Short mmCIF file of C-alpha atoms and ligand atoms in Angstrom, two decimals:
data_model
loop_
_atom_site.label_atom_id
_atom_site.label_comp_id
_atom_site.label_asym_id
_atom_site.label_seq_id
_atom_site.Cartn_x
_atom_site.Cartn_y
_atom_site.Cartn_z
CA UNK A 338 0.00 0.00 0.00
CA UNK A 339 2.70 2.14 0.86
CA UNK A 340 4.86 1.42 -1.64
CA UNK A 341 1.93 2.24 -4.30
CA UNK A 342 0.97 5.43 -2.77
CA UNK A 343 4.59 6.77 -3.35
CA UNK A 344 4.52 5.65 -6.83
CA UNK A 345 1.83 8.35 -6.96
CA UNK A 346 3.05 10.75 -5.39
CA UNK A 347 6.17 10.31 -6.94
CA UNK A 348 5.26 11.04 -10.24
CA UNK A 349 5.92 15.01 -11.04
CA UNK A 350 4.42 15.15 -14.74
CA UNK A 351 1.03 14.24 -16.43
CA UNK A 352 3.35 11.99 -18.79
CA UNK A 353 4.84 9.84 -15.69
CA UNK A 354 1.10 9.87 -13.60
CA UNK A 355 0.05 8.20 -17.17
CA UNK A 356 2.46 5.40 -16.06
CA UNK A 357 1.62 5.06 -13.13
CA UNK A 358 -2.06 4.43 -14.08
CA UNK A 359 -1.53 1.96 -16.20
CA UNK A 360 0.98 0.01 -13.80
CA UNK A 361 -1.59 -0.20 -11.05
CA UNK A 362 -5.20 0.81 -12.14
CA UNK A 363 -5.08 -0.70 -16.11
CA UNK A 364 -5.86 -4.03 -17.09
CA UNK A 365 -2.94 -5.74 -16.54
CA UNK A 366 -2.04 -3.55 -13.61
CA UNK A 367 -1.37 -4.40 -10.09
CA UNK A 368 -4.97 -4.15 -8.51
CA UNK A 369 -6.09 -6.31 -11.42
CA UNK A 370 -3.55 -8.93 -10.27
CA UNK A 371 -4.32 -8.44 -6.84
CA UNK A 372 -8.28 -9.02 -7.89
CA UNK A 373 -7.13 -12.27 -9.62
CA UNK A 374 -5.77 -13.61 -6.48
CA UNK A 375 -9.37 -13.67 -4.92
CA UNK A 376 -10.15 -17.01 -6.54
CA UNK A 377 -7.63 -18.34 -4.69
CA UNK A 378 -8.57 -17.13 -1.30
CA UNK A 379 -10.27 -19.60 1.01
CA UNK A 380 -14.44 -18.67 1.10
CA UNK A 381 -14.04 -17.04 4.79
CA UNK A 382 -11.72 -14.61 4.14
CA UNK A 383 -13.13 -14.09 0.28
CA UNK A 384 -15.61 -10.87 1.93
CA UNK A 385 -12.66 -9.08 3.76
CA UNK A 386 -10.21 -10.12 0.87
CA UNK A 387 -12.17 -8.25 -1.28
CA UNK A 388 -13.40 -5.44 0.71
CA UNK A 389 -9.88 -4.52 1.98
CA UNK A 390 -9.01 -4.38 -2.13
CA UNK A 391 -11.79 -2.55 -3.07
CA UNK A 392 -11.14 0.28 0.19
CA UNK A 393 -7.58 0.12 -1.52
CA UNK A 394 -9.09 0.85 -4.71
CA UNK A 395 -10.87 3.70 -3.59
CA UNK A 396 -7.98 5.26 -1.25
CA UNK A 397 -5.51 5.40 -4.17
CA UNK A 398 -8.08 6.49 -7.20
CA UNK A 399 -9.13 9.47 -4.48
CA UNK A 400 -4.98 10.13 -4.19
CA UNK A 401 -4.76 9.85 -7.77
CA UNK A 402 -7.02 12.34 -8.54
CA UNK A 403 -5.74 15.02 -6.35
CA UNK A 404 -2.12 14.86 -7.32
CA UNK A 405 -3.53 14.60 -10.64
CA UNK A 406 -5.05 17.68 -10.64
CA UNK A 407 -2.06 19.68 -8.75
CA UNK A 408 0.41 18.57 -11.50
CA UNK A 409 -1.67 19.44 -14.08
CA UNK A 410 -2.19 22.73 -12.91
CA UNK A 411 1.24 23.03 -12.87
CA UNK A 412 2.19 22.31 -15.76
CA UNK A 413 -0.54 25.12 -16.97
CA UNK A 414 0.88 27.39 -14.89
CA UNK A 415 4.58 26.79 -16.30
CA UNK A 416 3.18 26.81 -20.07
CA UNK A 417 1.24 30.20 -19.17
CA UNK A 418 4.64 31.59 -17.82
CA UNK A 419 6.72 30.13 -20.98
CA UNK A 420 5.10 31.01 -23.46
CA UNK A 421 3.93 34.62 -22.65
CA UNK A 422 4.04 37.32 -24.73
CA UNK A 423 4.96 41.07 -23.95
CA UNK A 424 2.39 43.19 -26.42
CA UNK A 425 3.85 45.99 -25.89
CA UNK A 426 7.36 44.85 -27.09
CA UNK A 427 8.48 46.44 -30.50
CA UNK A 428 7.96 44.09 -33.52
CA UNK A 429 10.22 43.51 -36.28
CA UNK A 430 7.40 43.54 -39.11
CA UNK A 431 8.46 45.16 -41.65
CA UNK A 432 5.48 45.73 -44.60
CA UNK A 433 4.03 48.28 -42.37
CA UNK A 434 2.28 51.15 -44.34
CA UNK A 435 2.83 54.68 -45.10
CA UNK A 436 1.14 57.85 -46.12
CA UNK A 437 2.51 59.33 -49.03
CA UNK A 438 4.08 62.46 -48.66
CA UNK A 439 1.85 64.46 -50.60
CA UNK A 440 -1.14 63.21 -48.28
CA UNK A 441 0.79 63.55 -45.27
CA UNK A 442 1.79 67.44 -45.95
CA UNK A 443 -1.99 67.69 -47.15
CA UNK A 444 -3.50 67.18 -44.08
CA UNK A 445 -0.66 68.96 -42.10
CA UNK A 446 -1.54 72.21 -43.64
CA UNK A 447 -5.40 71.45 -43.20
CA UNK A 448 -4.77 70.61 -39.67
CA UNK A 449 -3.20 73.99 -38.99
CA UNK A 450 -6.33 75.97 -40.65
CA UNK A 451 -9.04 73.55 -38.66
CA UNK A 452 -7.72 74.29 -35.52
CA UNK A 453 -8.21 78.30 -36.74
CA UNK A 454 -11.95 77.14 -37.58
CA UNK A 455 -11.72 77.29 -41.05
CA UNK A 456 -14.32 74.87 -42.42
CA UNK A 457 -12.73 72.52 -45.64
CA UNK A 458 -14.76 73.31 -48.75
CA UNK A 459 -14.80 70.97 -51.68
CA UNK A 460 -15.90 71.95 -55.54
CA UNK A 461 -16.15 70.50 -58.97
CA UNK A 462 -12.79 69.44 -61.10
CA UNK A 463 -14.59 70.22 -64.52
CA UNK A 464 -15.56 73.96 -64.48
CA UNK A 465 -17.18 76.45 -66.45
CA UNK A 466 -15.62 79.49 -67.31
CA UNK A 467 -17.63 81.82 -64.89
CA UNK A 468 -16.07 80.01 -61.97
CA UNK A 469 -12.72 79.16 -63.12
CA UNK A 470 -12.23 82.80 -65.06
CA UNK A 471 -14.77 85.96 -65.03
CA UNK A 472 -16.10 85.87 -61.39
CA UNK A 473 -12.41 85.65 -60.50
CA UNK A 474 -12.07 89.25 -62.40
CA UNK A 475 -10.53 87.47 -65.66
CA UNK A 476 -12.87 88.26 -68.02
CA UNK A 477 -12.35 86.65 -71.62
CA UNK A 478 -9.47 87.85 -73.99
CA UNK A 479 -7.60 89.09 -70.36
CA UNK A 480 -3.94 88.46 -70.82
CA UNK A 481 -3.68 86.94 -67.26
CA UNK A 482 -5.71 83.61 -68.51
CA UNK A 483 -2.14 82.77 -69.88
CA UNK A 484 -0.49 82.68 -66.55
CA UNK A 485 -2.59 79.13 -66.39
CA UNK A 486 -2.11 76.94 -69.49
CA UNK A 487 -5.80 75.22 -69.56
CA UNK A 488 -7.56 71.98 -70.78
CA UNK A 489 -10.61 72.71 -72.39
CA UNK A 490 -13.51 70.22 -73.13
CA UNK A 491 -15.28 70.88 -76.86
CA UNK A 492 -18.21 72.42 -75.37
CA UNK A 493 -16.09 75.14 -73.42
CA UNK A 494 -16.23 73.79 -69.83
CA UNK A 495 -12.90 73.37 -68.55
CA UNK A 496 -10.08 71.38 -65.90
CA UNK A 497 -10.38 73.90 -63.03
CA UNK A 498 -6.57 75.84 -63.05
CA UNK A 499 -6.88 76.32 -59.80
CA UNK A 500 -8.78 76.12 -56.33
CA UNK A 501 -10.10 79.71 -56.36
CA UNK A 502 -13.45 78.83 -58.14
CA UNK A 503 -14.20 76.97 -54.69
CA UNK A 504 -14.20 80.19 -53.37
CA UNK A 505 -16.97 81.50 -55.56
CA UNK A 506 -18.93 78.28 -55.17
CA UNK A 507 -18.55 78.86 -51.41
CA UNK A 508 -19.53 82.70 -51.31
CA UNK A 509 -22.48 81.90 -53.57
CA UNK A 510 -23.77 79.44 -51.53
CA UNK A 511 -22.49 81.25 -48.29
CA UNK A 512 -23.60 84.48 -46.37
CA UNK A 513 -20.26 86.11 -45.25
CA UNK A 514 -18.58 85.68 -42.93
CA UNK A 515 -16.72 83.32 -44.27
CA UNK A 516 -13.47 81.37 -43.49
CA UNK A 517 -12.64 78.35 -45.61
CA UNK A 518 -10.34 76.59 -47.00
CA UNK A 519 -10.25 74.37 -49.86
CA UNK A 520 -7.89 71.64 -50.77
CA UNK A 521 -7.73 69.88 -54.28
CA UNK A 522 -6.18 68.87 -57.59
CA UNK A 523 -5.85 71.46 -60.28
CA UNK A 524 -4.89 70.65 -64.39
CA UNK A 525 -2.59 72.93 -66.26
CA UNK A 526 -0.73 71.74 -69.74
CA UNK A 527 2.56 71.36 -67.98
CA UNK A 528 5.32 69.16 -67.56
CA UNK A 529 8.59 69.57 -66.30
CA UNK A 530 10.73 68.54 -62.97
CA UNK A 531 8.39 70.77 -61.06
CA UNK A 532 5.26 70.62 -63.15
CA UNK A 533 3.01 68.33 -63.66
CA UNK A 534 -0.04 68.34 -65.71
CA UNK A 535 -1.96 67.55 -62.34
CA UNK A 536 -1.01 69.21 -58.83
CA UNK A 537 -2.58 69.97 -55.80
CA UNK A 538 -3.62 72.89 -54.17
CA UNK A 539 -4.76 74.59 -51.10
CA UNK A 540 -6.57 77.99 -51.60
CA UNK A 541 -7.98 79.99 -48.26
CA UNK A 542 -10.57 82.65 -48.02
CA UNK A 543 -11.56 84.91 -45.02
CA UNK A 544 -14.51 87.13 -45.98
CA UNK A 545 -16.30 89.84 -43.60
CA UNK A 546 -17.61 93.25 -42.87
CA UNK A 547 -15.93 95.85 -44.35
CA UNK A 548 -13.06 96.96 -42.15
CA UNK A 549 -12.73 93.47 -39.92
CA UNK A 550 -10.21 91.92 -42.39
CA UNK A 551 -7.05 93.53 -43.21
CA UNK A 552 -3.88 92.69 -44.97
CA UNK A 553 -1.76 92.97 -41.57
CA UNK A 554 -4.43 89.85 -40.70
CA UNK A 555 -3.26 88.29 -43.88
CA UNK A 556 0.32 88.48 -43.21
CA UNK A 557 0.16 87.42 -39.46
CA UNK A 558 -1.79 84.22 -40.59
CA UNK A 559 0.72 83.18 -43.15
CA UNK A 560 4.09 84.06 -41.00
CA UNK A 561 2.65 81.92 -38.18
CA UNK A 562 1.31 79.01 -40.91
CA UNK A 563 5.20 78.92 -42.48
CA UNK A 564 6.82 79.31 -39.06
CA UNK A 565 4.82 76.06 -38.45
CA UNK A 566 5.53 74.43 -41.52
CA UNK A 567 9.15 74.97 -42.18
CA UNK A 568 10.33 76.26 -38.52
CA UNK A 569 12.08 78.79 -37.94
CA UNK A 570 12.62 80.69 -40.69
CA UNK A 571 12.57 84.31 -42.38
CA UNK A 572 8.91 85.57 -43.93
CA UNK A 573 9.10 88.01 -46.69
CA UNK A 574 5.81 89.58 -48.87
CA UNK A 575 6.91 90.52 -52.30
CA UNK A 576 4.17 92.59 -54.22
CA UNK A 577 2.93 90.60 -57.28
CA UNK A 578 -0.27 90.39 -59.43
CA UNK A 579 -3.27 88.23 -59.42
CA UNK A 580 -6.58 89.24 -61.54
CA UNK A 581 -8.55 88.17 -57.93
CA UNK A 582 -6.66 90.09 -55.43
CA UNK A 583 -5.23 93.75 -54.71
CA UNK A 584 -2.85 94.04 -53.83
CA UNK A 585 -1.03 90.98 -54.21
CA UNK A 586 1.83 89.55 -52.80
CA UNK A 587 4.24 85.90 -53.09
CA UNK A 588 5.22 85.22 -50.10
CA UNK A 589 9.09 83.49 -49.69
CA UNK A 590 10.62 82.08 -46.95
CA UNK A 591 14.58 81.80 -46.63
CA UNK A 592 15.93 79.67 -48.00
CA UNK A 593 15.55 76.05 -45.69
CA UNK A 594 18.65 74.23 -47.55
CA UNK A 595 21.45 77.36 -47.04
CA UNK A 596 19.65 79.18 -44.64
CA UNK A 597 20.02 82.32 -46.58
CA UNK A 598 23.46 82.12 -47.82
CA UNK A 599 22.39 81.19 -51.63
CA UNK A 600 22.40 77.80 -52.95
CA UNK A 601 21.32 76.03 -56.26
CA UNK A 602 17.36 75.24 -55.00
CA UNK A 603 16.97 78.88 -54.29
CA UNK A 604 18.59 79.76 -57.26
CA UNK A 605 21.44 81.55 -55.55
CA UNK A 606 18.75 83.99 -53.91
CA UNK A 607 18.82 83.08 -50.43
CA UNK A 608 14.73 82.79 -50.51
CA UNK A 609 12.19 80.37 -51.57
CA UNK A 610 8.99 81.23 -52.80
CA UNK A 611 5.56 79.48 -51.47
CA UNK A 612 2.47 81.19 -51.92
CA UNK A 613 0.38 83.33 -53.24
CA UNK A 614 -1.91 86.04 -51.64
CA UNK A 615 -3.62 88.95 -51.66
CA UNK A 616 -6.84 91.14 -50.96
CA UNK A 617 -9.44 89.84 -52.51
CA UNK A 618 -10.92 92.56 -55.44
CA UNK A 619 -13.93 94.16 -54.95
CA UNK A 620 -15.09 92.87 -58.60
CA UNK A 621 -14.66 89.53 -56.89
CA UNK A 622 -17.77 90.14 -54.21
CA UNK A 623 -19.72 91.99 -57.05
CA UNK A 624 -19.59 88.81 -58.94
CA UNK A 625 -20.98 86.50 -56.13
CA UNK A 626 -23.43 89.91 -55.00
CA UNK A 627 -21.57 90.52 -51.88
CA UNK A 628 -21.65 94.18 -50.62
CA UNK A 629 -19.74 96.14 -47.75
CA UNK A 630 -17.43 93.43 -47.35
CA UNK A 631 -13.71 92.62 -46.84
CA UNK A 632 -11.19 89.44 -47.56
CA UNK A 633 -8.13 88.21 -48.18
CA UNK A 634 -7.31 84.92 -49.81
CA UNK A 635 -3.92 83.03 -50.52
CA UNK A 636 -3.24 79.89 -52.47
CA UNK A 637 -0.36 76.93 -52.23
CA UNK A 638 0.79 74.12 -54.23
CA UNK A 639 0.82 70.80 -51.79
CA UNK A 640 3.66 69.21 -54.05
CA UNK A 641 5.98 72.09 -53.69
CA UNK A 642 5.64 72.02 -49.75
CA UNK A 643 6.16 68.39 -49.71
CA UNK A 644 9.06 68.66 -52.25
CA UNK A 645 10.93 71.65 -49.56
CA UNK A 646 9.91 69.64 -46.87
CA UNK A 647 11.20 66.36 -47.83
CA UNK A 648 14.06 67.28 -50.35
CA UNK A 649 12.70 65.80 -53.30
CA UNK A 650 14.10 67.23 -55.68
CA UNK A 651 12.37 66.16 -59.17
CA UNK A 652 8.24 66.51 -58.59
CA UNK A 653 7.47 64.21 -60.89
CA UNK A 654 8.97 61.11 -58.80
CA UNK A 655 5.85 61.78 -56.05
CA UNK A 656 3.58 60.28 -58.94
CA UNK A 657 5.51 57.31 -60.15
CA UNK A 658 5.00 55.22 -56.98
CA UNK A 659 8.69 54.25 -56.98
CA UNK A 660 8.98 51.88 -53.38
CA UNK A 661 12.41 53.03 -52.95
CA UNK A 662 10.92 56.67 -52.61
CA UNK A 663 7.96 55.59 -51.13
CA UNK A 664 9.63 52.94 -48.61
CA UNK A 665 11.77 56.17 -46.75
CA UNK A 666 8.46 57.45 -45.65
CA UNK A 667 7.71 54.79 -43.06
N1 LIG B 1764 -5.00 80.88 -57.65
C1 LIG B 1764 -3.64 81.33 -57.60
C2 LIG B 1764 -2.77 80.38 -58.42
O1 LIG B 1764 -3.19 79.28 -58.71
C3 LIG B 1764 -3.12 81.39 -56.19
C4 LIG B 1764 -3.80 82.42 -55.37
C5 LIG B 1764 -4.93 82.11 -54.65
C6 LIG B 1764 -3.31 83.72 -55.32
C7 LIG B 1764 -5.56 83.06 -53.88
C8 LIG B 1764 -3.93 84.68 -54.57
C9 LIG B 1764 -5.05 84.36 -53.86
O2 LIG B 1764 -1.67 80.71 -58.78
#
């Protein structure tokens, strides 16, 4: 009895308590044998033969069972602790995703104009030439229509040039005041290492009562907006011309790649230019029917901020989905 109960207790794995089962509970096991012995047994002792056997049964199943159970929790416990896994441990996969540049500077610069509670404002990419042209003060035969080589359709509608026709869309369908801006591709016949025939833009309009908007509100906007795009760097407003604003101004920023001293992306100038801005012309707001009003608007191409920012230096590479590009933007 003794001896058996050891062999139990002995056994420190599921694998060796499987022995032990079949050595003295299976078939050909020891209690079986001792069973077999009861035919020998004279008939007086056969009842307490076989009672004491069958107690002995029942003793060592019930010790079975218990050290059955301990070991096998056990050996959960030691599997649990084995095989765990840290989550929060970095992973070597490696086909993790990206967004592509131009997306990523995208919604950088709409980020920046949310959080000033400009609303985004979307319009069509096939325009008429109200929208695209005259209510922007271009009216037909005006030389400035050549500043933006355009795709026409056969029955005069047109590629929108540009994101300013969102702003008439927006004012027409608007009361002022308005603050929007309007992100979007734009189609000129152009093709070169920084053109392509279709770019991105992102045009902004403010709109209010006469007198509430001024161009000192203009140029505080867009020094903060580059200081948070490119750091820390010099703003300058150079007066310029566009048919929908006056004044106008392009707006540079010093150069990010010499700081300034002159290199061969700022063409030896020290600056960079960006944008494009201005007050917005008054024949602008008669064209939509707004009266006693003020604005100023400016307008950016995405692919040259993402070229600056990321030191691409041919534009057309952002469109040929090249993986080596692609793959340093992880
Ligand atoms: N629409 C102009 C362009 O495409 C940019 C611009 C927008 C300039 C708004 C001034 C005001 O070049």
């Amino acid at each position: 009895m003794k001896a058996l109960e050891e062999k139990i207790i002995d056994a420190s794995s599921l694998e060796a308590l499987e022995k032990v089962r079949v050595e003295v509970f299976g078939k050909k096991g020891i209690l079986t044998q001792e069973f077999a012995k009861l035919k020998d047994v004279p008939p007086a002792e056969k009842k307490d033969f076989a009672q004491n056997l069958n107690t002995l049964k029942e003793q060592l199943q019930a010790l079975f069972d218990t050290h059955y159970a301990t070991i096998k929790k056990l050996e959960i416990e030691q599997m649990l602790e084995s095989q765990k896994i840290d989550v929060s441990l970095y992973s070597n996969i490696s086909n993790k995703g990206s967004l592509h540049p131009l997306v990523e500077t995208m919604d950088k610069i709409i980020d920046y104009f949310v959080a000033l509670n400009f609303s985004v404002e979307v319009g069509p990419m096939v325009e008429d030439d109200f929208h695209n042209f005259e209510a922007l003060n271009l009216p037909k035969n005006h030389p400035a229509r050549d500043m933006q080589d355009t795709f026409f359709f056969a029955d005069g509608k047109l590629l929108r040039t540009h994101t300013s026709p969102v702003q008439i869309h927006t004012m027409k369908k608007q009361q002022p005041p308005i603050r929007m801006i309007a992100p979007g591709c734009v189609f000129r016949r152009d093709y070169d290492i920084t053109h392509t025939p279709m770019f991105n833009q992102i045009e902004g309009l403010v709109v209010d009562q006469k007198g509430v908007v001024s161009f000192a509100n203009l140029k505080s906007i867009l020094t903060d907006f580059l200081k948070y795009m490119f750091g820390d760097v010099d703003v300058r407003f150079r007066p310029s011309f566009f048919p929908f604003t006056e004044p106008s101004a392009e707006v540079d920023i010093s150069c990010i790649f010499c700081k300034g001293e002159g290199c061969r992306v700022c063409s030896q100038t020290g600056w960079l230019e960006v944008l494009g801005c201005g007050i917005v012309d008054s024949n602008v707001f008669e064209a939509v029917g707004y009266k006693d009003v003020s604005g100023y608007a400016f307008g950016l191409g995405i692919e040259r901020f993402a070229m600056l920012l990321h030191q691409i230096p041919d534009l057309r590479s952002l469109y040929e989905g090249d993986m080596r590009l692609l793959e340093q933007f992880r």
